[in-house]
Coordinates of C-alpha atoms in Angstrom, one line a residue:
X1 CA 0.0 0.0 0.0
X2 CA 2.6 2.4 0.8
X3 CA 4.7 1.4 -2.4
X4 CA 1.2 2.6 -4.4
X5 CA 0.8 5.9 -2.8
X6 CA 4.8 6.4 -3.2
X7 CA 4.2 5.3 -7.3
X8 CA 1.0 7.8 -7.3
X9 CA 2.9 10.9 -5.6
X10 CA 5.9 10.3 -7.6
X11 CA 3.8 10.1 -10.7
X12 CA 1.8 13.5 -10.5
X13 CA 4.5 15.6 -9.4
X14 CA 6.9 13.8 -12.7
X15 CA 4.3 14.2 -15.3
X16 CA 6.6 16.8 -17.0
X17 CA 9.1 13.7 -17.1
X18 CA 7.2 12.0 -19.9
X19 CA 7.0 14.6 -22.3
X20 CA 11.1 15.1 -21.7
X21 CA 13.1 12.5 -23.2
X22 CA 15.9 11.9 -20.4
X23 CA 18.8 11.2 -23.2
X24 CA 19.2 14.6 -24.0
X25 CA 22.4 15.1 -22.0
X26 CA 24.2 11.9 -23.4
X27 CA 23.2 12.1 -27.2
X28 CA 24.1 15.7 -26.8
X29 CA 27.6 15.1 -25.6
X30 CA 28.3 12.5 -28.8
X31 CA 27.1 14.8 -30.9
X32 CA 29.0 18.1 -33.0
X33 CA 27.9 21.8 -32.5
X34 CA 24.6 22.1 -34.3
X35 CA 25.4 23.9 -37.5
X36 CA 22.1 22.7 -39.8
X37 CA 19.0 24.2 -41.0
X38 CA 15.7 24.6 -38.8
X39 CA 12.6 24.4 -39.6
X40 CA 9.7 26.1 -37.8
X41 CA 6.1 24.9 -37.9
X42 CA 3.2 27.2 -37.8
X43 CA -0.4 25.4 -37.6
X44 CA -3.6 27.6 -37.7
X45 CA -5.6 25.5 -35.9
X46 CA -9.4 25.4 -36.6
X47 CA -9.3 25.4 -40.5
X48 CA -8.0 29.3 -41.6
X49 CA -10.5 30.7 -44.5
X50 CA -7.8 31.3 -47.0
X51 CA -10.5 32.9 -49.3
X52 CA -10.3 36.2 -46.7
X53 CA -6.7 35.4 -46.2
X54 CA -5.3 36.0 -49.6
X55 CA -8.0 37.6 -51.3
X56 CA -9.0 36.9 -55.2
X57 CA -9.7 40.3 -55.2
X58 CA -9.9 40.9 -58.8
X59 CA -12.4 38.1 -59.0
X60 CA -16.4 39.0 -59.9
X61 CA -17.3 35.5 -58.3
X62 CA -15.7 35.8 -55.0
X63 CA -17.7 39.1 -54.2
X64 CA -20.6 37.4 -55.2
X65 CA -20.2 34.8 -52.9
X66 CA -19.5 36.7 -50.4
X67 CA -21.9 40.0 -50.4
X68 CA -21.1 40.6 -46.9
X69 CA -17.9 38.9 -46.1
X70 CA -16.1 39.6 -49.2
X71 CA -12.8 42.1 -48.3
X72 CA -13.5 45.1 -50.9
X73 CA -10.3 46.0 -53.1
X74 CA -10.0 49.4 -51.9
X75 CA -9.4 47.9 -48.4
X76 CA -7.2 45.1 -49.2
X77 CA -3.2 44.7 -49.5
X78 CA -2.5 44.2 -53.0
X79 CA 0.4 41.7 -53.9
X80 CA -0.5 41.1 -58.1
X81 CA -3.2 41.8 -60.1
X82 CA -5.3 39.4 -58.8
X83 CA -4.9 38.5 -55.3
X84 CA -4.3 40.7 -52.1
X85 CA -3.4 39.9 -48.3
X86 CA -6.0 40.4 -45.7
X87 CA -6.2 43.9 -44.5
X88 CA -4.7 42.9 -40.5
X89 CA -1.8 41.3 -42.2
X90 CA 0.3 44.5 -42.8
X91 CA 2.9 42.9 -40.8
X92 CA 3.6 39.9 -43.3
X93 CA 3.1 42.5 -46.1
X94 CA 6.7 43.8 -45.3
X95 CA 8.2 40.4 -45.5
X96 CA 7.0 39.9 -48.5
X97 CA 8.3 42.7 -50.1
X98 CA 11.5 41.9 -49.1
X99 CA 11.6 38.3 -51.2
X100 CA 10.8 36.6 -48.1
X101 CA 7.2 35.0 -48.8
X102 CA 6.2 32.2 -51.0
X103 CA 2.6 31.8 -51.2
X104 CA 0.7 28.6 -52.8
X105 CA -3.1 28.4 -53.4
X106 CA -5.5 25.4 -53.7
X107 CA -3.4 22.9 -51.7
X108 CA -5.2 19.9 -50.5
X109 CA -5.4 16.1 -51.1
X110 CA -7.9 13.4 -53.0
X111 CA -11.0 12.8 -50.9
X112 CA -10.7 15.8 -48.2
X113 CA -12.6 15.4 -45.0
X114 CA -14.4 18.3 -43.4
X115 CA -13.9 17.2 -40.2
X116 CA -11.4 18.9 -37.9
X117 CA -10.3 15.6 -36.1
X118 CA -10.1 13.8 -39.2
X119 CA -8.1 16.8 -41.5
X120 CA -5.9 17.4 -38.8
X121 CA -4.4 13.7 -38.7
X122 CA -4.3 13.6 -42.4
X123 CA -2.6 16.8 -42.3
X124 CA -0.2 16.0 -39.3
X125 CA 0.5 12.1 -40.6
X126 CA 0.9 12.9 -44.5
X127 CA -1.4 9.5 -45.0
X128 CA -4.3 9.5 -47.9
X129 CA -7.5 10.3 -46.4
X130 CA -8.7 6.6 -46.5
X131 CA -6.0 5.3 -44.1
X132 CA -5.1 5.9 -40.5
X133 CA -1.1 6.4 -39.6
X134 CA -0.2 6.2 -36.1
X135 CA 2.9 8.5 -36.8
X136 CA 3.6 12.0 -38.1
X137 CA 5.6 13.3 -40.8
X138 CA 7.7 15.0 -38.5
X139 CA 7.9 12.3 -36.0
X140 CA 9.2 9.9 -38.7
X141 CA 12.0 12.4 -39.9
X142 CA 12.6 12.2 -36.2
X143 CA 13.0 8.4 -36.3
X144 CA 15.6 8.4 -39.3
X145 CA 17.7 11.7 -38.1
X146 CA 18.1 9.6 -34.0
X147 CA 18.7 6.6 -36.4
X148 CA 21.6 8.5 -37.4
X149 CA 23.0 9.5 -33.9
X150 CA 20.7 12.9 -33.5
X151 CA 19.5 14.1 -30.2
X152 CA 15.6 13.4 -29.5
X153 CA 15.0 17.0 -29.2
X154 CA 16.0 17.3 -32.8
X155 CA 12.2 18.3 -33.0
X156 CA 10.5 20.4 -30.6
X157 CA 6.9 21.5 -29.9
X158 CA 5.8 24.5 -28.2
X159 CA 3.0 23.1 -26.1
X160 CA 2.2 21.1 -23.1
X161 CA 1.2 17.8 -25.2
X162 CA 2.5 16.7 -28.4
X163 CA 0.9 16.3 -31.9
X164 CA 0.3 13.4 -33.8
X165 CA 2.5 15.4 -36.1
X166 CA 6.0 15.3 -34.6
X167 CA 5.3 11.2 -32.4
X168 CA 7.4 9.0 -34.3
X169 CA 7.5 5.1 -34.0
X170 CA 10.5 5.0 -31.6
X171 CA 11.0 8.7 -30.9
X172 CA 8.8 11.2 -30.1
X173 CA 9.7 15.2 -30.2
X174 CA 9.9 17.0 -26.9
X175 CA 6.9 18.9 -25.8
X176 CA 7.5 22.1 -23.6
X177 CA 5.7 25.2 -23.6
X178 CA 8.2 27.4 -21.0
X179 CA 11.5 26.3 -20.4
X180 CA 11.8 28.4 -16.9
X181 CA 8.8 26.7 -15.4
X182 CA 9.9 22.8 -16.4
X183 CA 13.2 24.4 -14.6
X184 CA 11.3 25.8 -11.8
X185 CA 9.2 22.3 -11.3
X186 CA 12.3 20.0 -11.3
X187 CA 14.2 22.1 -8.8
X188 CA 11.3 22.5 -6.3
X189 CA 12.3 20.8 -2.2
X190 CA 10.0 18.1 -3.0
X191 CA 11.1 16.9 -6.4
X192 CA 14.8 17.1 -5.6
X193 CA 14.0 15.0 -2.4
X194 CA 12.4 12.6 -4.2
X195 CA 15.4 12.2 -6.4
X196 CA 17.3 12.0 -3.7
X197 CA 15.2 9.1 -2.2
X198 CA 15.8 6.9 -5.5
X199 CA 19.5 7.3 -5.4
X200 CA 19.2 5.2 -2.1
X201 CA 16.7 2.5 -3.1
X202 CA 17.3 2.1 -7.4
X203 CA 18.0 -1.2 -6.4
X204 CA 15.2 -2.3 -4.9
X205 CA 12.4 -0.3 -6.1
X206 CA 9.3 -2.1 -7.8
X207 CA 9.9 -2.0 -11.6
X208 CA 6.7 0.6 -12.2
X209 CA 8.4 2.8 -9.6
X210 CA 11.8 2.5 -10.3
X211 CA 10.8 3.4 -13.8
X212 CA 8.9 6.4 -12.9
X213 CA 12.1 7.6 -10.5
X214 CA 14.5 6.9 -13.3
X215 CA 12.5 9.1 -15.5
X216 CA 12.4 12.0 -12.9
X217 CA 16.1 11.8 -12.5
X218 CA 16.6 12.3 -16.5
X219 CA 14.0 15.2 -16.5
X220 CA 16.7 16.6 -13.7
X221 CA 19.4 16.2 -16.3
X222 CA 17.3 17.7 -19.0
X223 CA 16.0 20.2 -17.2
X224 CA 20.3 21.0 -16.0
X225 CA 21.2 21.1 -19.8
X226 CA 18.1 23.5 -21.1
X227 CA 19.7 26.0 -17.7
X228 CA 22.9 25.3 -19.2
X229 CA 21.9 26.4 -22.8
X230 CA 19.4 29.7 -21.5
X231 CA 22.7 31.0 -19.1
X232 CA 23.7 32.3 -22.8
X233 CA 20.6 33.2 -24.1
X234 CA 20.1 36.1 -26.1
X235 CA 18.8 39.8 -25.6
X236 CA 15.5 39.4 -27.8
X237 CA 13.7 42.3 -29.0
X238 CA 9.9 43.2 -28.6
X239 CA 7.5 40.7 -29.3
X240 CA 3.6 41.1 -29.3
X241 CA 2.1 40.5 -25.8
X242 CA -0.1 37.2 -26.8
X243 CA 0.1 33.9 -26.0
X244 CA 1.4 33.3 -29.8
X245 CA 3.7 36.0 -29.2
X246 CA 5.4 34.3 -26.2
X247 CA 5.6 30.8 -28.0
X248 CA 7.7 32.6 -30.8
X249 CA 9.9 34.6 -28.2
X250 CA 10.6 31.4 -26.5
X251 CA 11.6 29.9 -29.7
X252 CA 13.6 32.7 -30.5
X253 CA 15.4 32.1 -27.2
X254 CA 16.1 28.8 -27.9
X255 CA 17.8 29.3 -31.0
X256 CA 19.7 32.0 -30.1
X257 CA 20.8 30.0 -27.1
X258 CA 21.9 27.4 -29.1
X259 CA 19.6 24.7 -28.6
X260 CA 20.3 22.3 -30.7
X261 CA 16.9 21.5 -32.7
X262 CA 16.4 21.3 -36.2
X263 CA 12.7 21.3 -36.1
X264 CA 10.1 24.3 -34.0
X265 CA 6.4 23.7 -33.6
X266 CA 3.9 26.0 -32.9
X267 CA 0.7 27.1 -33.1
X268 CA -1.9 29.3 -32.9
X269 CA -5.9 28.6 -32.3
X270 CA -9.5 30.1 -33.0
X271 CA -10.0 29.8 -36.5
X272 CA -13.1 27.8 -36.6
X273 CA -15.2 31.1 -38.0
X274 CA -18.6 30.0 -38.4
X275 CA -19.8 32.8 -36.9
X276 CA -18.9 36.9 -37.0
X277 CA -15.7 35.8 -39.0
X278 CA -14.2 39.0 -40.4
X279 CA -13.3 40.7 -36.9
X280 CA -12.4 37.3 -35.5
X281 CA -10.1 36.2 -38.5
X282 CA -8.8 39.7 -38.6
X283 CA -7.7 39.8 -35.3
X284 CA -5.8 36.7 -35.1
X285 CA -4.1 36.9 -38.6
X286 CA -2.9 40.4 -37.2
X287 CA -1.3 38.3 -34.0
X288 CA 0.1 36.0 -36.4
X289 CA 1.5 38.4 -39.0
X290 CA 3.0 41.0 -36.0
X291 CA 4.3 37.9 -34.2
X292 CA 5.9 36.5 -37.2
X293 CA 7.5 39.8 -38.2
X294 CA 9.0 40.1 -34.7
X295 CA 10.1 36.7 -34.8
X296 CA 12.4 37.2 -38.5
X297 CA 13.6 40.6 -37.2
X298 CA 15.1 38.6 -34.2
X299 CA 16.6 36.0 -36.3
X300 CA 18.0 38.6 -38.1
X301 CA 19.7 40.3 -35.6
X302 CA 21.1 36.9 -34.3
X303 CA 22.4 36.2 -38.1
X304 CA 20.4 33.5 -37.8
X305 CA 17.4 33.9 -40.3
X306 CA 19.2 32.5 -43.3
X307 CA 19.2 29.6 -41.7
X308 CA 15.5 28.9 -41.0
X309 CA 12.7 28.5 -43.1
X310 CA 8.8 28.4 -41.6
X311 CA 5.7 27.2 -43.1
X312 CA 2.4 27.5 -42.5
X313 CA -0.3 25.7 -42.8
X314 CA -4.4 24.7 -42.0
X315 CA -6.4 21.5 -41.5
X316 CA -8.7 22.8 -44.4
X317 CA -9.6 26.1 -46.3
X318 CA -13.2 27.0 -46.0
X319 CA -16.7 27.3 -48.1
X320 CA -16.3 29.5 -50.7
X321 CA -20.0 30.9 -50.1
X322 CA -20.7 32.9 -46.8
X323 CA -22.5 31.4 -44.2
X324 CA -26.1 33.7 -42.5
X325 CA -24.1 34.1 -39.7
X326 CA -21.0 36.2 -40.9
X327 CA -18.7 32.8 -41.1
X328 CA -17.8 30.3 -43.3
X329 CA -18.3 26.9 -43.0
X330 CA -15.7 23.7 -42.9
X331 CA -14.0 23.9 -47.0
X332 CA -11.5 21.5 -48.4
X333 CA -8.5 23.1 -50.1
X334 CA -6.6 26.3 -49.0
X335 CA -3.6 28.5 -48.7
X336 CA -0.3 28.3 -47.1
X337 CA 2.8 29.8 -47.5
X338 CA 6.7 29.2 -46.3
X339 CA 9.2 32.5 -45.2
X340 CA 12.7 32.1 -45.4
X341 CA 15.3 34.4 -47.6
X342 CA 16.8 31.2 -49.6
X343 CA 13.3 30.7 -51.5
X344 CA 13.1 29.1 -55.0
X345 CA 10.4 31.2 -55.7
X346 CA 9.1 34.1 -53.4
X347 CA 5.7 35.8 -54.4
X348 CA 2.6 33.8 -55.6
X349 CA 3.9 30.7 -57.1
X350 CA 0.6 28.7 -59.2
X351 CA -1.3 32.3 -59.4
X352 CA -4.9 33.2 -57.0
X353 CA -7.5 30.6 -56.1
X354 CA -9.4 28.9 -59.2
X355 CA -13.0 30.1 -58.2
X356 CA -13.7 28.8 -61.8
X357 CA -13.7 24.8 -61.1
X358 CA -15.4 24.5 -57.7
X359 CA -15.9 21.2 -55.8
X360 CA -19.3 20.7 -54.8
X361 CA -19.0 25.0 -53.5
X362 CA -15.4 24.2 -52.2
X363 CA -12.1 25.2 -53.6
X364 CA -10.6 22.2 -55.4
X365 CA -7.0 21.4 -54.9
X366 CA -4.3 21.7 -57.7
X367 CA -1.7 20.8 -55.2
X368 CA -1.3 17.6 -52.8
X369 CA 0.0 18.9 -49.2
X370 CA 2.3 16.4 -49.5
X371 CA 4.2 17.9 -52.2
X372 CA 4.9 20.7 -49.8
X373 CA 6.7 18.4 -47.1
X374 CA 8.0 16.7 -50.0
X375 CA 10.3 19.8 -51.0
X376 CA 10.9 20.7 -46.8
X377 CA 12.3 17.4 -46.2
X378 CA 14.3 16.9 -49.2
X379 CA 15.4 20.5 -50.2
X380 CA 15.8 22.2 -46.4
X381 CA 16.3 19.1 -43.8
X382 CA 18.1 17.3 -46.6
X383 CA 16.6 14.2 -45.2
X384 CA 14.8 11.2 -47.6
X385 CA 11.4 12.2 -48.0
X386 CA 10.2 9.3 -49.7
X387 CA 11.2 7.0 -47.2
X388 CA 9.5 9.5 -44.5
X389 CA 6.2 10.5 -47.0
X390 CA 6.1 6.5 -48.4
X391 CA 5.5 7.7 -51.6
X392 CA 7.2 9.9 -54.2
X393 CA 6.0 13.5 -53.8
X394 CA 8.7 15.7 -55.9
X395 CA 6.6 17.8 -58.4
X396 CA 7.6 21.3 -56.6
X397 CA 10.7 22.6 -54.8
X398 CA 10.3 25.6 -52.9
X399 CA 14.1 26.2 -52.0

């Protein structure tokens, strides 16, 4: 009995532990400085309406879709002569005019489903919509770089849980939303007492609790070697005040601290717009596009922006036709776009939305999703995307 209070104590206060792998330290030590390219994930999470993003402006049937929603061309941010940023994304605007924007239209898959849930796997596994893949396209470029003597944290995500897209089949990426407060939990009286305790009894602790002590211990180490790396961090400049805004800054820290990660995930919620969209959409593509601007001007001032490359992305695009309660409804194919300043192509690369050849009201897709990750993985991480995507997905390169 006292063994399974001890195992249910030690268990709460080292939840932290299993979403810290506890090899950091020794993988780390076997391994060169970090010297590669990053990548840095952005997911809109609730299914972004591109339509209002990057506006066909110069398109009849997009006004007539949308009599109220529709973005009028006098207000909008022209980019071409036929599509325009969304009005809040001013921000983003000044990244692209600097080369630093790649945009692509209509990207989806065969078969989309509407269904957050359900998008979001495909989207976050890379499988065709009529099969279920228990690992992530991130996750399993995880799996081959550890394969080949990486550290688990190669891959990192911003948030207190992890995605389906960065869990591989033997690794999974390390999940941590503040590095000062997993530093603050591990060095509380009580945790460190703990630790203590299992340096004593390791070798007769039950196996469940052993294991559960053993994993504290690592979290210690982890914890030691992310204090380590943050002793150097850098002086960052301002960032927006928002909870987006403080996932960037703290990935900003990172890499300027050197952490040694090839692969940032983050993310940023409360796109589901079926009602009162335009001041909702506007006010959260404004956090995005003042967060990401703060975020390159960092890297910049670190000399480390040539080095990364972020894409972002959607579960799906939306209806093309309004909703009667100022939304849109759940859409199949939509926009998204990479930043970087080593871009094959910056601008619009296949031209504005084709409101021509709808899908049963939907945007139809001209380009798989996969064709995307295709170019990241091989072109940017260098690593073998068709072992990774199971499949051969090498129509576009984007740098």
């Amino acid at each position: 009995m006292a063994n399974r209070r001890e195992f249910l104590k030690i268990s709460s206060l080292a939840s932290v532990a299993f979403l810290t792998p506890g090899f950091i330290q020794k993988l780390v030590a076997n391994r060169p400085s970090f010297a590669g390219k990053r990548l840095v994930v952005v997911q809109l999470s609730g299914g972004n309406d591109g339509l209002n993003t990057l506006i066909p402006y110069a398109d009849d049937r997009y006004y007539q879709a949308r009599p109220r929603l529709g973005i009028a061309d006098t207000e909008v941010l022209k980019l071409t002569d036929t599509l325009a940023m969304n009005p809040a994304m001013g921000s983003l605007r000044n990244l692209y005019d600097q080369g630093w924007l790649s945009i692509l239209t209509d990207v989806g898959y065969p078969n989309p489903d509407r269904s957050h849930f359900r998008a979001m796997d495909i989207w976050h596994s890379g499988s065709p919509s009529d099969e279920y893949w228990e690992t992530g396209w991130l996750g399993r470029y995880l799996d081959a770089a550890c394969a080949n003597g990486a550290p688990a944290h190669e891959v990192l995500e911003l948030d207190e849980s992890l995605s389906l897209a960065v869990k591989g089949k033997t690794y999974k990426a390390l999940a941590m939303r503040d590095p000062e407060r997993l530093m603050r939990i591990t060095r509380s009286p009580e945790v460190l007492s703990l630790s203590s305790a299992y340096q004593s009894r390791q070798q007769d602790a039950p196996e469940d609790l052993a294991y559960l002590y053993k994993t504290l211990t690592q979290t210690l180490q982890s914890s030691d070697y992310l204090q380590e790396k943050l002793k150097s961090k850098p002086a960052l400049g301002d960032f927006p005040d928002t909870g987006f805004g403080k996932q960037l800054r703290t990935t900003a820290s990172l890499i300027g601290s050197g952490f040694e990660a090839s692969v940032y995930y983050v993310s940023l919620s409360g796109f589901d717009t079926h009602v009162n969209q335009r001041g909702i959409q506007e006010r959260l593509l404004k956090e995005y596009s003042d967060g990401m601007e703060a975020f390159v001007k960092n890297l910049q001032q670190m000399n480390l922006w040539s080095d990364t490359l972020i894409l972002t992305f959607s579960e799906f695009g939306r209806r093309v036709d309004q909703n009667a309660s100022g939304g849109t409804d759940h859409g199949k194919a939509n926009c998204l776009w990479v930043l970087g300043d080593k871009l094959h192509q910056p601008g619009v690369v296949n031209g504005p939305p084709q409101l021509s050849k709808l899908d049963d009201g939907d945007l139809s897709f001209r380009l798989d999703f996969r064709e995307v990750y295709g170019s990241v993985l091989r072109d940017w991480l260098k690593a073998d995307d068709q072992q990774i995507l199971k499949g051969n997905f090498s129509g576009i390169r984007l740098v």
